[in-house]
Short mmCIF file of C-alpha atoms in Angstrom, two decimals:
data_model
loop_
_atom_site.label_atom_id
_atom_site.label_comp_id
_atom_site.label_asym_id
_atom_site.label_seq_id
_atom_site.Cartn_x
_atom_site.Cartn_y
_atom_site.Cartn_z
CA UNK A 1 -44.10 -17.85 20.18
CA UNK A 2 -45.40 -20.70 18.56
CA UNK A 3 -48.16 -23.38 18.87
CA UNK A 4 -50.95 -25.51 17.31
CA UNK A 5 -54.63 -25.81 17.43
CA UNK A 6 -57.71 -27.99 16.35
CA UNK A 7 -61.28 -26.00 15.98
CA UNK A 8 -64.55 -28.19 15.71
CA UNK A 9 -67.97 -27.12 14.62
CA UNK A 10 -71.01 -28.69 14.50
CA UNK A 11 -74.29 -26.54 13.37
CA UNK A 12 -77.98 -27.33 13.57
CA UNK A 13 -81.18 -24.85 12.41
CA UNK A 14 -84.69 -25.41 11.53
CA UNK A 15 -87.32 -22.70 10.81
CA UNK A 16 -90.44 -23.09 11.24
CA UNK A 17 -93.45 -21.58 10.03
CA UNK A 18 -96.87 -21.48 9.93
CA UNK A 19 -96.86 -23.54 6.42
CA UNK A 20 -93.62 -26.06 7.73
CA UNK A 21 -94.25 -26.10 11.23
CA UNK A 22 -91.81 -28.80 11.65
CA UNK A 23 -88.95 -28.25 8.77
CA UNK A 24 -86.49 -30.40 8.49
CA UNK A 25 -83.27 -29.22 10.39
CA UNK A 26 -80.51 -27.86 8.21
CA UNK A 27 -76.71 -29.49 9.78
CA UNK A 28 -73.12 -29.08 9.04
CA UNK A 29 -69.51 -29.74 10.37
CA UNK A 30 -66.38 -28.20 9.97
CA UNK A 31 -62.93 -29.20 11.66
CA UNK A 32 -60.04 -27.12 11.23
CA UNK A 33 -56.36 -28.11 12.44
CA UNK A 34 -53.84 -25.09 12.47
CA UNK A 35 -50.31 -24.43 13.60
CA UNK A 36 -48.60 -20.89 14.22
CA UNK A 37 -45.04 -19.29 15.04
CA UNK A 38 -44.03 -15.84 15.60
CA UNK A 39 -40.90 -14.05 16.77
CA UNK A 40 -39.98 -10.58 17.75
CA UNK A 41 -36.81 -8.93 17.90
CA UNK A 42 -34.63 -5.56 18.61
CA UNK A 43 -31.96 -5.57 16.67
CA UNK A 44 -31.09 -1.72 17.44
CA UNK A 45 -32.51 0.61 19.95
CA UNK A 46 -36.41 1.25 20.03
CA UNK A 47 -36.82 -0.74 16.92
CA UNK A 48 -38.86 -3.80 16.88
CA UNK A 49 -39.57 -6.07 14.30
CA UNK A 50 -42.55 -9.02 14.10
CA UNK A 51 -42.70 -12.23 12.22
CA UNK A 52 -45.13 -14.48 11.78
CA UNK A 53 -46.23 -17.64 9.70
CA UNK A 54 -49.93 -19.92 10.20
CA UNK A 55 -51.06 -22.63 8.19
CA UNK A 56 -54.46 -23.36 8.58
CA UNK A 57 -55.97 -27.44 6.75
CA UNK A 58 -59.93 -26.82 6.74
CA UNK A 59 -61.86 -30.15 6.54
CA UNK A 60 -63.72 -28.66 3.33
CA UNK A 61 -61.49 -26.00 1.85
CA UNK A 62 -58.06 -27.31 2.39
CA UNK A 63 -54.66 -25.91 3.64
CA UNK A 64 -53.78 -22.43 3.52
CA UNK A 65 -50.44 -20.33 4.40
CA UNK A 66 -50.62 -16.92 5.31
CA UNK A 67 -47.78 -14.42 6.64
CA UNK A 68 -47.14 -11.28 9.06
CA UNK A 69 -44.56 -8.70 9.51
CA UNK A 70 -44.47 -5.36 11.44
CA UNK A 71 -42.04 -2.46 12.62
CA UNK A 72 -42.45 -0.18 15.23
CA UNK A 73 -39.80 2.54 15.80
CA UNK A 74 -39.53 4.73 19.32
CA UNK A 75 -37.78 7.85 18.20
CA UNK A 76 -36.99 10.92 20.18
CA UNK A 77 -37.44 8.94 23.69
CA UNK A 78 -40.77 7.54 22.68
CA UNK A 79 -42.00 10.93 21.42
CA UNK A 80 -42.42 9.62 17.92
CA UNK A 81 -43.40 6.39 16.93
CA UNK A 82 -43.06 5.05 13.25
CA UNK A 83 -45.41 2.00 12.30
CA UNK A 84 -45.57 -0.19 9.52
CA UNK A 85 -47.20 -3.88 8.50
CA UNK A 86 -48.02 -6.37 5.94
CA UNK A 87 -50.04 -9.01 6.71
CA UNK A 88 -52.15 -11.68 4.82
CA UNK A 89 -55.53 -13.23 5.47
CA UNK A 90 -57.83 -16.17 5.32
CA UNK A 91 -61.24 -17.10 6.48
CA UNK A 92 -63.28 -19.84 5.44
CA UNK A 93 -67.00 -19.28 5.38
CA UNK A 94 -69.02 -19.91 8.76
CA UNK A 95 -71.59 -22.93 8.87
CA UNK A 96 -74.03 -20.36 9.21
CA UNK A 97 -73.19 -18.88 5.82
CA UNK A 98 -72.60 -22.29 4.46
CA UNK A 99 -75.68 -24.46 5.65
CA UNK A 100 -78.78 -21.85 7.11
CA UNK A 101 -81.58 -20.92 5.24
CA UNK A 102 -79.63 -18.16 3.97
CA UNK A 103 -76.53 -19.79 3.34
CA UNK A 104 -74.94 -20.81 -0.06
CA UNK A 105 -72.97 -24.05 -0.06
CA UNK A 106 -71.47 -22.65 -3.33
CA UNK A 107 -69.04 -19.61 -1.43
CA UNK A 108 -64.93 -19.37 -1.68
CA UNK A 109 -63.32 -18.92 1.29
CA UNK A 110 -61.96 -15.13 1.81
CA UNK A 111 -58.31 -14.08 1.19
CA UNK A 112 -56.72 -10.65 1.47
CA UNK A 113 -53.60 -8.66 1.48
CA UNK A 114 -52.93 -5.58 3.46
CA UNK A 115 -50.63 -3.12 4.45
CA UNK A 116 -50.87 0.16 6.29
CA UNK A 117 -48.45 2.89 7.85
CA UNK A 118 -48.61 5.16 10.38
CA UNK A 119 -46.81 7.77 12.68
CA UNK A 120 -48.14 8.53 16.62
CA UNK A 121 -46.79 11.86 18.01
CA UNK A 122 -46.85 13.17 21.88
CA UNK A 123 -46.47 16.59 23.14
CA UNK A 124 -46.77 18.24 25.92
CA UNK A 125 -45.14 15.52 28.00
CA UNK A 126 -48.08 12.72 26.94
CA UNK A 127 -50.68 15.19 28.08
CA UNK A 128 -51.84 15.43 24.09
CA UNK A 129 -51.42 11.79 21.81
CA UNK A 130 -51.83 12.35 17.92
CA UNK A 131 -52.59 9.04 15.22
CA UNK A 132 -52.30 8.93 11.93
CA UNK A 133 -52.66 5.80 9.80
CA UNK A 134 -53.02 4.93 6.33
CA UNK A 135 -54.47 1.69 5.20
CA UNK A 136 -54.95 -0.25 1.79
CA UNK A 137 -56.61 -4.24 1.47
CA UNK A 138 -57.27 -6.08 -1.42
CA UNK A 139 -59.63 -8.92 -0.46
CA UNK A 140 -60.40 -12.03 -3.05
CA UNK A 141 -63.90 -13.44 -2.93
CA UNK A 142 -65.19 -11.27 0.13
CA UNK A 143 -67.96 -13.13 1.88
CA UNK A 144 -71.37 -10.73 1.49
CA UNK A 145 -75.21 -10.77 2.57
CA UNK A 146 -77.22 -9.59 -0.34
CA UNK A 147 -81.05 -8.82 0.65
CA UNK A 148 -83.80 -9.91 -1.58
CA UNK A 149 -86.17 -7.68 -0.20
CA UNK A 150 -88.02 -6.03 -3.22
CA UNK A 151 -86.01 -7.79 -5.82
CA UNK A 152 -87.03 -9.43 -8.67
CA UNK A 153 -84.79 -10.76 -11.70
CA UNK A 154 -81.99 -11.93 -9.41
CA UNK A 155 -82.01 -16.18 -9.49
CA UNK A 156 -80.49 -16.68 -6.34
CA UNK A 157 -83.60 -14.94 -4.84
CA UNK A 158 -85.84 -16.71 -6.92
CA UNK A 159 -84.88 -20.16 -5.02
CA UNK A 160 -84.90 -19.24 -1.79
CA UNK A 161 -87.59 -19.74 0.92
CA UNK A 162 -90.33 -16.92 1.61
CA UNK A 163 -88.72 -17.06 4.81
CA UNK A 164 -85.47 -16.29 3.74
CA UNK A 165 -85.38 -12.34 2.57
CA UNK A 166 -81.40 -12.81 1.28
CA UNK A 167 -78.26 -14.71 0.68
CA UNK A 168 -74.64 -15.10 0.98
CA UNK A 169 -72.02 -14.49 -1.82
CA UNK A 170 -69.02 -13.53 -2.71
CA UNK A 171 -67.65 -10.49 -4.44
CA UNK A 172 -64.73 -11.76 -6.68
CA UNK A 173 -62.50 -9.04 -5.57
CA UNK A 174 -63.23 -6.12 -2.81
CA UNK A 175 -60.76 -3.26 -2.19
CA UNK A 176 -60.99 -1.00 1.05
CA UNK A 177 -58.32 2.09 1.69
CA UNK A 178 -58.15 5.32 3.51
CA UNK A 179 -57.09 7.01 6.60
CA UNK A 180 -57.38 6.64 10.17
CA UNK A 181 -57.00 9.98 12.50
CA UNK A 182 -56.81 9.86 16.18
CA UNK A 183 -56.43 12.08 19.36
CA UNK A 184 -56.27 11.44 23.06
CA UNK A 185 -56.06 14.50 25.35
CA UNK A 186 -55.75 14.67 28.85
CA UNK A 187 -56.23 18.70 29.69
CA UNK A 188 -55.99 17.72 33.26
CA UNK A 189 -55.26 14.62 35.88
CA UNK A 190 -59.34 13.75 36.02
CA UNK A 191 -60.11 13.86 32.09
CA UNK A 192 -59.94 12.35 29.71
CA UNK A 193 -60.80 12.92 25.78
CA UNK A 194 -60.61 10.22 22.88
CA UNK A 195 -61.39 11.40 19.22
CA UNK A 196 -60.71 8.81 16.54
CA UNK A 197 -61.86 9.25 12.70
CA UNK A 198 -61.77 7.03 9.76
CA UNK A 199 -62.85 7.77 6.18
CA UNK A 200 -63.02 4.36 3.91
CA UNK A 201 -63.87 3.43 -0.16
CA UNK A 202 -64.72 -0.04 0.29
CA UNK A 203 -65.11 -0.90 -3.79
CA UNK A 204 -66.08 -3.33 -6.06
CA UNK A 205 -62.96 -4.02 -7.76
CA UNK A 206 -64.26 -7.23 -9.91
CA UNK A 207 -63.29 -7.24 -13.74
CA UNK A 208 -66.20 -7.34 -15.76
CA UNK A 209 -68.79 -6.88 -13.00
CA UNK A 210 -71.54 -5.10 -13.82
CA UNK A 211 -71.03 -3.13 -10.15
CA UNK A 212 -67.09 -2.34 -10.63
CA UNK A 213 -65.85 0.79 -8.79
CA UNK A 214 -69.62 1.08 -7.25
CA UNK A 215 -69.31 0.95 -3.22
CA UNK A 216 -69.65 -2.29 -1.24
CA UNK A 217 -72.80 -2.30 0.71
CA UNK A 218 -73.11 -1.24 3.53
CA UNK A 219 -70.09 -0.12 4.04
CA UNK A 220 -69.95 3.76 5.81
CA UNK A 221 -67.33 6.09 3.92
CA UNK A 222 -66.59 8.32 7.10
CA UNK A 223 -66.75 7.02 10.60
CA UNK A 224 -66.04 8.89 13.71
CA UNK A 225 -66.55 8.50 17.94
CA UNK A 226 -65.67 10.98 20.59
CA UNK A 227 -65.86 10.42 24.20
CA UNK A 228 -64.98 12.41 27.64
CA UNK A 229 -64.26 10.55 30.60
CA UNK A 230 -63.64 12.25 34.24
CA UNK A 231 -62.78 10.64 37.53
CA UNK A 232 -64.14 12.80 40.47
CA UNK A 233 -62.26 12.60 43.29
CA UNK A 234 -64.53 10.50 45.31
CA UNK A 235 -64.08 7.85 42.78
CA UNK A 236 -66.82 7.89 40.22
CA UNK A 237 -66.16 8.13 37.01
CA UNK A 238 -68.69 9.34 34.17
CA UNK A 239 -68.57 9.13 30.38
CA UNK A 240 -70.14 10.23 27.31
CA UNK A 241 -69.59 9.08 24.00
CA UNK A 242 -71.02 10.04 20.84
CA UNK A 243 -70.52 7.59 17.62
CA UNK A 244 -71.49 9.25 14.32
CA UNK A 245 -71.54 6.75 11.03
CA UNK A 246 -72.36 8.50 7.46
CA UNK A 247 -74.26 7.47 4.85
CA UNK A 248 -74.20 3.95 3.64
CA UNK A 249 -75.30 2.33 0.27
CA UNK A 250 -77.76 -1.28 1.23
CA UNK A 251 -77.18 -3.06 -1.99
CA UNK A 252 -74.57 -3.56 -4.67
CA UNK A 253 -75.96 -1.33 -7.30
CA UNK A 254 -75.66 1.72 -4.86
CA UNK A 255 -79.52 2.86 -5.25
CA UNK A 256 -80.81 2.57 -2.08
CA UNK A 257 -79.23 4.82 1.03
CA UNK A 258 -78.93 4.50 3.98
CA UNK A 259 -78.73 7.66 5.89
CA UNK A 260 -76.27 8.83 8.47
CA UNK A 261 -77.15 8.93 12.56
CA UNK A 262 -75.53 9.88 15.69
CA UNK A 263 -75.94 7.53 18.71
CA UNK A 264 -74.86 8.89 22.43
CA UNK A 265 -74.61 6.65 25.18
CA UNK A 266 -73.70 7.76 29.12
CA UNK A 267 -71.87 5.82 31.00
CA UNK A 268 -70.83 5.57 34.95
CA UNK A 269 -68.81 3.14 37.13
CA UNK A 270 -67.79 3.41 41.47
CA UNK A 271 -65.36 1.11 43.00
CA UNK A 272 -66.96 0.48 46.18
CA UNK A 273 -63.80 -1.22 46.94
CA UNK A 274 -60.37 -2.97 45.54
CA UNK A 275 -63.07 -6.01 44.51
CA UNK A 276 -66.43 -4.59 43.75
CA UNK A 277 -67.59 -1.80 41.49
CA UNK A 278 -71.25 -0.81 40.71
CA UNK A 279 -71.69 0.12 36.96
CA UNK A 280 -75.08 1.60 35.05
CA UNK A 281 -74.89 2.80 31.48
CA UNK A 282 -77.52 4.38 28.85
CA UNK A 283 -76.90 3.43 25.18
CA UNK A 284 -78.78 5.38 22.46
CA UNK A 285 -80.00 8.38 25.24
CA UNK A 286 -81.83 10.41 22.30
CA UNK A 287 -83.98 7.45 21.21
CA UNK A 288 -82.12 7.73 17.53
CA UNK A 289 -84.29 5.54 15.42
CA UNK A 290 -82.17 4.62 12.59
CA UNK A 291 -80.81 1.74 10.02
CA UNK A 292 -77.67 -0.64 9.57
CA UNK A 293 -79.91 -2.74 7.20
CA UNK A 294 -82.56 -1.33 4.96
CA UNK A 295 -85.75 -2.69 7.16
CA UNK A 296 -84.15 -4.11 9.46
CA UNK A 297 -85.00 -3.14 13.03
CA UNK A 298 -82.07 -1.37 15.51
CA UNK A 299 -82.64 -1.55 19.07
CA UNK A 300 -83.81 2.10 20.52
CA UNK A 301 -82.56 3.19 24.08
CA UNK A 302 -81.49 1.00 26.37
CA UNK A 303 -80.48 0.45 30.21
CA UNK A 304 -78.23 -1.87 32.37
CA UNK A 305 -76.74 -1.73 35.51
CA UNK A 306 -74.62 -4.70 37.29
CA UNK A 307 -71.78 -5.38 39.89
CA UNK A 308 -68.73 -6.50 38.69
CA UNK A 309 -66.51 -8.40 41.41
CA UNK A 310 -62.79 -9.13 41.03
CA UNK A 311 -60.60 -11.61 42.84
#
């Protein structure tokens, strides 16, 4: 596979308020040109092997080279899997984080590194799927928001608009590791059970920074989501899902927390026929009032229902 692409961006904001009710709007442009390639091979039996090279020329931060590769082997007729990768990363920062009231025209584009390995096991002729992954990236200049809400001393705050409660930075170097469990079950034909679990340290690596080894913000150390699924025989199928996300820290220095919630959302779907299916779902059923962001509003329960029509 190979190929070649051109990305361009134009942005435009303006904020007003009751003191500048007609600011002057904030603009930027970005064009980025980028060409790919990637092969995958066999060379024995159930082993497959991945490739790949992109170089990306950003109209403000220049060219950049990053690489890929991958193995998957099927063992014991598919039984077993083995996985392994390596990959490398670059982002450049968003117009948005660049040129809004927020933004910082000062930010380094993001790089990483990572690697991770893993092993998927079946029994019980597929009835029963078992993950396990471990994961490790090391991330250069990792693009952040940093809130100014209740801060004093910190320059960057200082110079911003009332209107604008934080900022965009970088760290100078981020590390994030751990494990990744998983389990799908199907006890019989009509359900279905997904269990998948991650616990993270997402650090502050920088030398010399006054937060070094102190968490990223933000950032939740144990993560995990369940959810049942069962088809009735006259074709509906229901769900219910439950996502819980522990603790967090909101800033840098790790003194404020965020605390840990539990969100369960219902869902339902019925093909009324090889085209048209009727869907309703209800996210956040208990009303869990909660917080991402310290202050920072989260939507409470909510409803939809639509038609979805293939052809």
């Amino acid at each position: 596979t190979f190929g070649a692409e051109n990305e361009h961006s134009r942005f435009r904001t303006a904020s007003p308020t009751a003191a500048a009710p007609a600011p002057v709007a904030r603009t930027g442009k970005a064009d980025i040109n980028g060409v790919y390639a990637q092969i995958s091979l066999e060379p024995v039996k159930g082993l497959t092997l991945t490739g790949g090279v992109r170089r990306d020329d950003h109209s403000t931060f220049g060219a950049h080279a990053v690489g890929q590769v991958s193995a998957a082997w099927s063992l014991n007729e598919g039984a077993t899997i083995l996985r392994a990768s390596y990959g490398e990363g670059f982002k450049s920062p968003s117009l948005y984080q660049l040129y809004s009231e927020f933004g910082n025209t000062a930010l380094d584009p993001e790089s990483a590194k990572s690697w991770d390995a893993g092993v998927e096991q079946r029994f019980f002729d597929g009835r029963l799927t078992a993950q396990a992954t471990y994961f490790h990236r090391d991330t250069n200049d990792l693009i952040i928001f940093v809130s100014c809400f209740g801060v004093t001393g910190d320059p960057f705050c200082a110079g911003r608009p009332a209107s604008a409660q934080g900022y965009y930075n970088n760290v100078s170097k981020a590390r994030a590791r751990g494990w990744e469990l998983g389990l799908t079950a199907r006890p019989v034909d009509a359900l279905t059970i997904k269990a998948n679990y991650t616990a993270m340290e997402a650090q502050d690596v920088s030398p010399g920074s006054a937060t070094y080894s102190r968490f990223l913000a933000r950032r939740p150390k144990q993560a995990a989501n369940v959810e049942a699924t069962y088809a009735w025989p006259f074709g509906l199928s229901t769900t219910v899902a439950a996502q819980r996300t522990g603790s967090t820290f909101n800033n840098a220095a790790n003194t404020q927390r965020l605390k840990p919630h539990t969100l369960v959302d219902l869902k339902l779907s019925y093909p009324v026929n090889d085209s048209v299916e009727v869907f309703a779902r209800v996210e956040n059923v208990f009303e869990q009032t909660y917080q991402t962001i310290l202050n920072y509003g989260t939507m409470g329960q909510a409803s939809y229902a639509g038609i979805r029509y293939r052809f």
